[in-house]
PDB file of C-alpha atoms in Angstrom:
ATOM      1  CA  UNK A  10     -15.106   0.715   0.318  1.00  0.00           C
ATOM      2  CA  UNK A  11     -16.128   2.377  -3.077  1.00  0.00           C
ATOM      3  CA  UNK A  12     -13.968   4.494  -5.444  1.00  0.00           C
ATOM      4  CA  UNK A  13     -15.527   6.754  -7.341  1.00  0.00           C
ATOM      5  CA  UNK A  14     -13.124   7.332  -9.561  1.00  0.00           C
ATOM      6  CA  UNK A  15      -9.442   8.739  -9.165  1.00  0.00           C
ATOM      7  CA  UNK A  16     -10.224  11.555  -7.096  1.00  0.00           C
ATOM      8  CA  UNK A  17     -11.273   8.954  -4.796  1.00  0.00           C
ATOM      9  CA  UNK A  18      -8.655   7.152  -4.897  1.00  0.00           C
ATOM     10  CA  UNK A  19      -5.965   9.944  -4.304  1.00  0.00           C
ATOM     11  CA  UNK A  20      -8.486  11.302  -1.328  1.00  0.00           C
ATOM     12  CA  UNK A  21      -8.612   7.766   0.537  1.00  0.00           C
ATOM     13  CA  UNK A  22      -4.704   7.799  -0.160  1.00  0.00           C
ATOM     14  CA  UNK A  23      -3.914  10.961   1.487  1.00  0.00           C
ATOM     15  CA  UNK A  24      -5.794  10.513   4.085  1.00  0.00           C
ATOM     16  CA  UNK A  25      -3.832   7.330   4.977  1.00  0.00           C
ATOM     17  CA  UNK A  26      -0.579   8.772   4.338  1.00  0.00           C
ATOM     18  CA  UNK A  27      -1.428  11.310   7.006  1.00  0.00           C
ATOM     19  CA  UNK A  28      -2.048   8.477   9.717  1.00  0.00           C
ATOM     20  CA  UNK A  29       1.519   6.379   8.283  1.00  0.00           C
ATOM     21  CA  UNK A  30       4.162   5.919  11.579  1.00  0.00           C
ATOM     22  CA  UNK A  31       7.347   4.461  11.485  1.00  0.00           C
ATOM     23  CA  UNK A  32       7.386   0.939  10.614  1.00  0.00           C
ATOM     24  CA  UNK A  33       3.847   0.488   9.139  1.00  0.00           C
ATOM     25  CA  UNK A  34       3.349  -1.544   5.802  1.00  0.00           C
ATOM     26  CA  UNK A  35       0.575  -1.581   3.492  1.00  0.00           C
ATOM     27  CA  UNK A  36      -0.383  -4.640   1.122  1.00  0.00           C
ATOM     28  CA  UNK A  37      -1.703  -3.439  -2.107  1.00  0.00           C
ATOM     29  CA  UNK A  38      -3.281  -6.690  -3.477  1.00  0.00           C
ATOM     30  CA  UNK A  39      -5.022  -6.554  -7.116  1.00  0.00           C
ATOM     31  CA  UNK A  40      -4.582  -6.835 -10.669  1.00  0.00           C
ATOM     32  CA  UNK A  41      -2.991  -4.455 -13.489  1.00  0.00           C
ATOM     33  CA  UNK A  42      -4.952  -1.086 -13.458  1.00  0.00           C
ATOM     34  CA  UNK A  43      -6.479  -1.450 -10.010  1.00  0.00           C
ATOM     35  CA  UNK A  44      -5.393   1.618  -8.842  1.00  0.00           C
ATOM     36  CA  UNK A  45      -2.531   0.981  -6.281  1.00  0.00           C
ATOM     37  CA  UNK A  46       0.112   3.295  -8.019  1.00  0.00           C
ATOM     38  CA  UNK A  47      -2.137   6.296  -7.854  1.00  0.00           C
ATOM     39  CA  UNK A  48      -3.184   5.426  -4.463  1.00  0.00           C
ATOM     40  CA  UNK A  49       0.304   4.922  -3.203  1.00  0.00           C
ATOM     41  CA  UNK A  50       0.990   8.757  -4.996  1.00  0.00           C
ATOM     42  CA  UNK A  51      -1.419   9.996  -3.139  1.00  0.00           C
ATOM     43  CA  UNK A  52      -0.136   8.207  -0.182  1.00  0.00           C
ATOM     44  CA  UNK A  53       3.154   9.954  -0.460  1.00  0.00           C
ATOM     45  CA  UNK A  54       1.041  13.187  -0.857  1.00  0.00           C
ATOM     46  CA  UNK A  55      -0.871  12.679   2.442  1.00  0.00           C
ATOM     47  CA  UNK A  56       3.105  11.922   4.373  1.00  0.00           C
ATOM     48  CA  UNK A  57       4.348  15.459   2.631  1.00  0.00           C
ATOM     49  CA  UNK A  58       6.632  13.629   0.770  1.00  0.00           C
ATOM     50  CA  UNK A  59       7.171  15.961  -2.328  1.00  0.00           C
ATOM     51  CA  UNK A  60       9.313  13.302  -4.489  1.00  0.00           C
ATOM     52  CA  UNK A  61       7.025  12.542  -7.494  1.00  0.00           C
ATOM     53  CA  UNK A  62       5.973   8.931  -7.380  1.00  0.00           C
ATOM     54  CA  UNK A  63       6.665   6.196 -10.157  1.00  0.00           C
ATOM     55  CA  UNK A  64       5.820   2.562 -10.816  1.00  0.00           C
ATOM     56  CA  UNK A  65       8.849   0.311  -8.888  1.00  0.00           C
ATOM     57  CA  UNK A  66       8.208  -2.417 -11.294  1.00  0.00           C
ATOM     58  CA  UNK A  67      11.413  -2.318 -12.655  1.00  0.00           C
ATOM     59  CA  UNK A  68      13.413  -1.327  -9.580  1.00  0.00           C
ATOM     60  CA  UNK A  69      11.377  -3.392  -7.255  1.00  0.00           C
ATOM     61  CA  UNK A  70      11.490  -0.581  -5.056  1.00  0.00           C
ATOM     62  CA  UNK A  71      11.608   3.237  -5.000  1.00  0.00           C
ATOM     63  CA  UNK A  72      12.763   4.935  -1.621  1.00  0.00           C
ATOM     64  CA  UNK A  73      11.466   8.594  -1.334  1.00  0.00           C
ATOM     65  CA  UNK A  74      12.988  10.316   1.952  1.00  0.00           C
ATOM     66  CA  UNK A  75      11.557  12.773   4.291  1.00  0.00           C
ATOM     67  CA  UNK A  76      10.901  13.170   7.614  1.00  0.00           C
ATOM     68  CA  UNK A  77       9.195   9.586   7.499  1.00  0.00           C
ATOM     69  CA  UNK A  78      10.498   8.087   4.658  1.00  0.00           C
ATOM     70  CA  UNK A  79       8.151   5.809   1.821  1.00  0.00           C
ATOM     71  CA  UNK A  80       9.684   2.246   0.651  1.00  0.00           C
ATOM     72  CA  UNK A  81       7.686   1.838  -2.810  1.00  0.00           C
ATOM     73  CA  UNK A  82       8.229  -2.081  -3.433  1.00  0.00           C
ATOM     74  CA  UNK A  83       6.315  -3.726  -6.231  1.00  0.00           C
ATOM     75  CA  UNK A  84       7.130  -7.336  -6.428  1.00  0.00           C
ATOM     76  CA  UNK A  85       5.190  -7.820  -9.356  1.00  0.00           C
ATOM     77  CA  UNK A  86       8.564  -9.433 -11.114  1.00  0.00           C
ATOM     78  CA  UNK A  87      10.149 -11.322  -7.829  1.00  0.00           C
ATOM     79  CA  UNK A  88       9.391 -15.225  -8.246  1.00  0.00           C
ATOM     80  CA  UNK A  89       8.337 -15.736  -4.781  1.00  0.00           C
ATOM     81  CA  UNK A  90       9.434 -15.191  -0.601  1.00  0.00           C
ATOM     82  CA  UNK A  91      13.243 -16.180  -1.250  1.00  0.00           C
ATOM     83  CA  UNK A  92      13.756 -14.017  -4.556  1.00  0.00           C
ATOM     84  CA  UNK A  93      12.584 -10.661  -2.135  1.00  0.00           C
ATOM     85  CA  UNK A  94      14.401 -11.774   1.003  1.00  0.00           C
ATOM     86  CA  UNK A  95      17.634 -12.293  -1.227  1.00  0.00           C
ATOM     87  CA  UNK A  96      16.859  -8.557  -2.714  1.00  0.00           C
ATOM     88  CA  UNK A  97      17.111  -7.273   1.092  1.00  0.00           C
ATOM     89  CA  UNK A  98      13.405  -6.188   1.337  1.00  0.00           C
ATOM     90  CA  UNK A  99      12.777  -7.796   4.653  1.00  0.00           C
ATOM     91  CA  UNK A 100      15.865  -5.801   6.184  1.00  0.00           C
ATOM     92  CA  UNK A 101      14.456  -2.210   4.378  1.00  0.00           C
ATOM     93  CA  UNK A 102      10.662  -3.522   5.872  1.00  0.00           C
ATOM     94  CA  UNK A 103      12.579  -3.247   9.547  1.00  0.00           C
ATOM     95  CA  UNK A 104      13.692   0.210   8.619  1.00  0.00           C
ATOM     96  CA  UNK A 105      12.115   2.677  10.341  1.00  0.00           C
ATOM     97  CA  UNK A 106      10.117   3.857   6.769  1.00  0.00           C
ATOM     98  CA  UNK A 107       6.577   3.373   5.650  1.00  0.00           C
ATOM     99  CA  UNK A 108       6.303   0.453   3.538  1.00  0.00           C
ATOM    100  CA  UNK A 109       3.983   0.057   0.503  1.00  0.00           C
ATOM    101  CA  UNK A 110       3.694  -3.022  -1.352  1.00  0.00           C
ATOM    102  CA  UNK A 111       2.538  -3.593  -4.276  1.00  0.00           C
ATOM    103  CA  UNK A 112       1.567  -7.264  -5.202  1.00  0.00           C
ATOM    104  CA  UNK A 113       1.735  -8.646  -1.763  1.00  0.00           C
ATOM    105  CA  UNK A 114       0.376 -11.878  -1.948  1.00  0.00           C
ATOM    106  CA  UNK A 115       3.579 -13.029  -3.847  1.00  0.00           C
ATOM    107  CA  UNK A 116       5.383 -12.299  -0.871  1.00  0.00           C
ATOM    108  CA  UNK A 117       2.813 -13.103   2.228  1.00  0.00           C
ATOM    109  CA  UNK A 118       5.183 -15.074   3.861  1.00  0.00           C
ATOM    110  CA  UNK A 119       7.732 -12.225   4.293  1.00  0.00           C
ATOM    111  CA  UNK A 120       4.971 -10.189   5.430  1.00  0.00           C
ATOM    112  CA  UNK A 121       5.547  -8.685   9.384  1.00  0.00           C
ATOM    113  CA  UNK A 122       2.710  -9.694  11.638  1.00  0.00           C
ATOM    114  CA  UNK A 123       1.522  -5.751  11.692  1.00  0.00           C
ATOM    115  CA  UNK A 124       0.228  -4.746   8.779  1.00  0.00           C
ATOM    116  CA  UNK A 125      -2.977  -3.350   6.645  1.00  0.00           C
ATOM    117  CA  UNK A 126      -3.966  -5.304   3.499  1.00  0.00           C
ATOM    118  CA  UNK A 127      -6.026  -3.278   0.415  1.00  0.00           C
ATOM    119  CA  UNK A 128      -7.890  -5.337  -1.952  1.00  0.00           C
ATOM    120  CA  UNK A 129      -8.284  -3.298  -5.008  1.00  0.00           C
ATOM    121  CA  UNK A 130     -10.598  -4.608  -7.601  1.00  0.00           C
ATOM    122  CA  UNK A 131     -11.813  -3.133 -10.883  1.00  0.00           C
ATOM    123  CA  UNK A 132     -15.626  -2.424 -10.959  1.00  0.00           C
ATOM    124  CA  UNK A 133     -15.853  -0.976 -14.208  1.00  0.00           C
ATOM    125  CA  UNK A 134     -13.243   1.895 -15.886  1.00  0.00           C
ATOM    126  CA  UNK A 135     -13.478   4.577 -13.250  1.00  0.00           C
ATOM    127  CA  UNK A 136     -14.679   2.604 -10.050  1.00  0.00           C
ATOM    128  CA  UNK A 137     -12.768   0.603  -7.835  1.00  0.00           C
ATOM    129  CA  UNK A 138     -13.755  -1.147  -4.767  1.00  0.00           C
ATOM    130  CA  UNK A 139     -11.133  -1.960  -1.508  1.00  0.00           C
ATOM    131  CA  UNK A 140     -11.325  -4.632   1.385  1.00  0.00           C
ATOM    132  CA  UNK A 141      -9.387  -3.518   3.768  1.00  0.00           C
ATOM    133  CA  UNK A 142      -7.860  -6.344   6.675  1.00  0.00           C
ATOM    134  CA  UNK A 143      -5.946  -5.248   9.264  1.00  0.00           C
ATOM    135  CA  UNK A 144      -3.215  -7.791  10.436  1.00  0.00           C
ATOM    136  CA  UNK A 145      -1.681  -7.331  14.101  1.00  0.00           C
ATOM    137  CA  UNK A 146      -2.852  -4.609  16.892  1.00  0.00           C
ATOM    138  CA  UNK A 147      -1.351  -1.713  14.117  1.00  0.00           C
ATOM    139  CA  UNK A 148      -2.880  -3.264  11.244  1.00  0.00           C
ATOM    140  CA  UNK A 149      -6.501  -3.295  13.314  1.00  0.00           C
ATOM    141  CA  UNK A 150      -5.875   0.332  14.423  1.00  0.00           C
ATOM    142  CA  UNK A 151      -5.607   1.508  10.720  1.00  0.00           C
ATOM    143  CA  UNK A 152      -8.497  -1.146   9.667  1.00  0.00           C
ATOM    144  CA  UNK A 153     -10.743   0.759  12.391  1.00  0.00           C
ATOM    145  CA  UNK A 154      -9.359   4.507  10.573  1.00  0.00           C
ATOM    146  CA  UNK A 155     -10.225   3.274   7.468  1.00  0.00           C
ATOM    147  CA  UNK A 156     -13.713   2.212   8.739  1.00  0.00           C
ATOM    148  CA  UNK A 157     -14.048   5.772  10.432  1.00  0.00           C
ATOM    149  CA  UNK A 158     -13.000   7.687   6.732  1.00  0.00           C
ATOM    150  CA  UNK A 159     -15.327   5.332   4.939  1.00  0.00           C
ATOM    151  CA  UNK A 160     -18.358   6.404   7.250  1.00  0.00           C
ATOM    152  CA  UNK A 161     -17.408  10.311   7.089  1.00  0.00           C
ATOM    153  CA  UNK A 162     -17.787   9.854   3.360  1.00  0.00           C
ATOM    154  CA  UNK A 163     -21.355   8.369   3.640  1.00  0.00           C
TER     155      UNK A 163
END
């Protein structure tokens, strides 16, 4: 999928948010400046969540309650699976909330088996592009939403 720019991004965002249940987790996979802290803003946005969204790469994670609540992790700083499982994030990813990830792949193994991945790379200073994999039947029911959004847009 291509982002034109952040209106894009914070379009594709809300539109997830409003599909989130309890229990699903997004992994936000790409380098500095990809665009997967505005997309996760946007994300609260689309779950009515009012709280204003910040970077978590100093608190590892930001919880923002509401009726479903938002687990904000960014794991950016965490060494590897053992550092994050010793921080309690498995236990808050069986929780009930929406989990967002930021830098995933440092943590893959603590992953659940249900979950959507988002590759964010950089095309040039306002585009971004985004694989999307679903992992597990939840993870394949958002991939297939995604895949329906993308084609409305076209």
């Amino acid at each position: 999928m291509r982002l034109n720019g952040v209106e894009d991004t914070r379009a594709f965002g809300r539109f997830l948010g409003e599909k989130m249940e309890p229990y699903d987790v997004l992994a936000l996979i790409g380098d500095l400046g990809t665009g997967k802290t505005t997309f996760v803003k946007a994300l609260a946005e689309g779950m009515g969540l009012s709280s204003d969204v910040t970077s978590a790469t100093f608190t590892i994670v930001n919880i923002y309650q509401g009726e479903l609540p938002l687990y904000h992790f960014d794991v950016y700083r965490l060494k590897d699976d053992m550092e994050f499982f010793e921080m309690g994030g498995e236990d808050l990813m069986d929780d009930g909330a929406v989990c967002a990830i930021e830098w995933a792949d440092r943590i893959e193994a603590s992953l659940p088996e249900d979950y959507l991945a988002l590759y964010f790379k950089r095309i040039d200073e306002t585009t971004r592009s985004v694989r999307i994999e679903g992992f597990g039947a939840r993870g394949k029911e958002l991939e297939r939403e995604v895949m329906r959004y993308e084609n409305s847009r076209l």
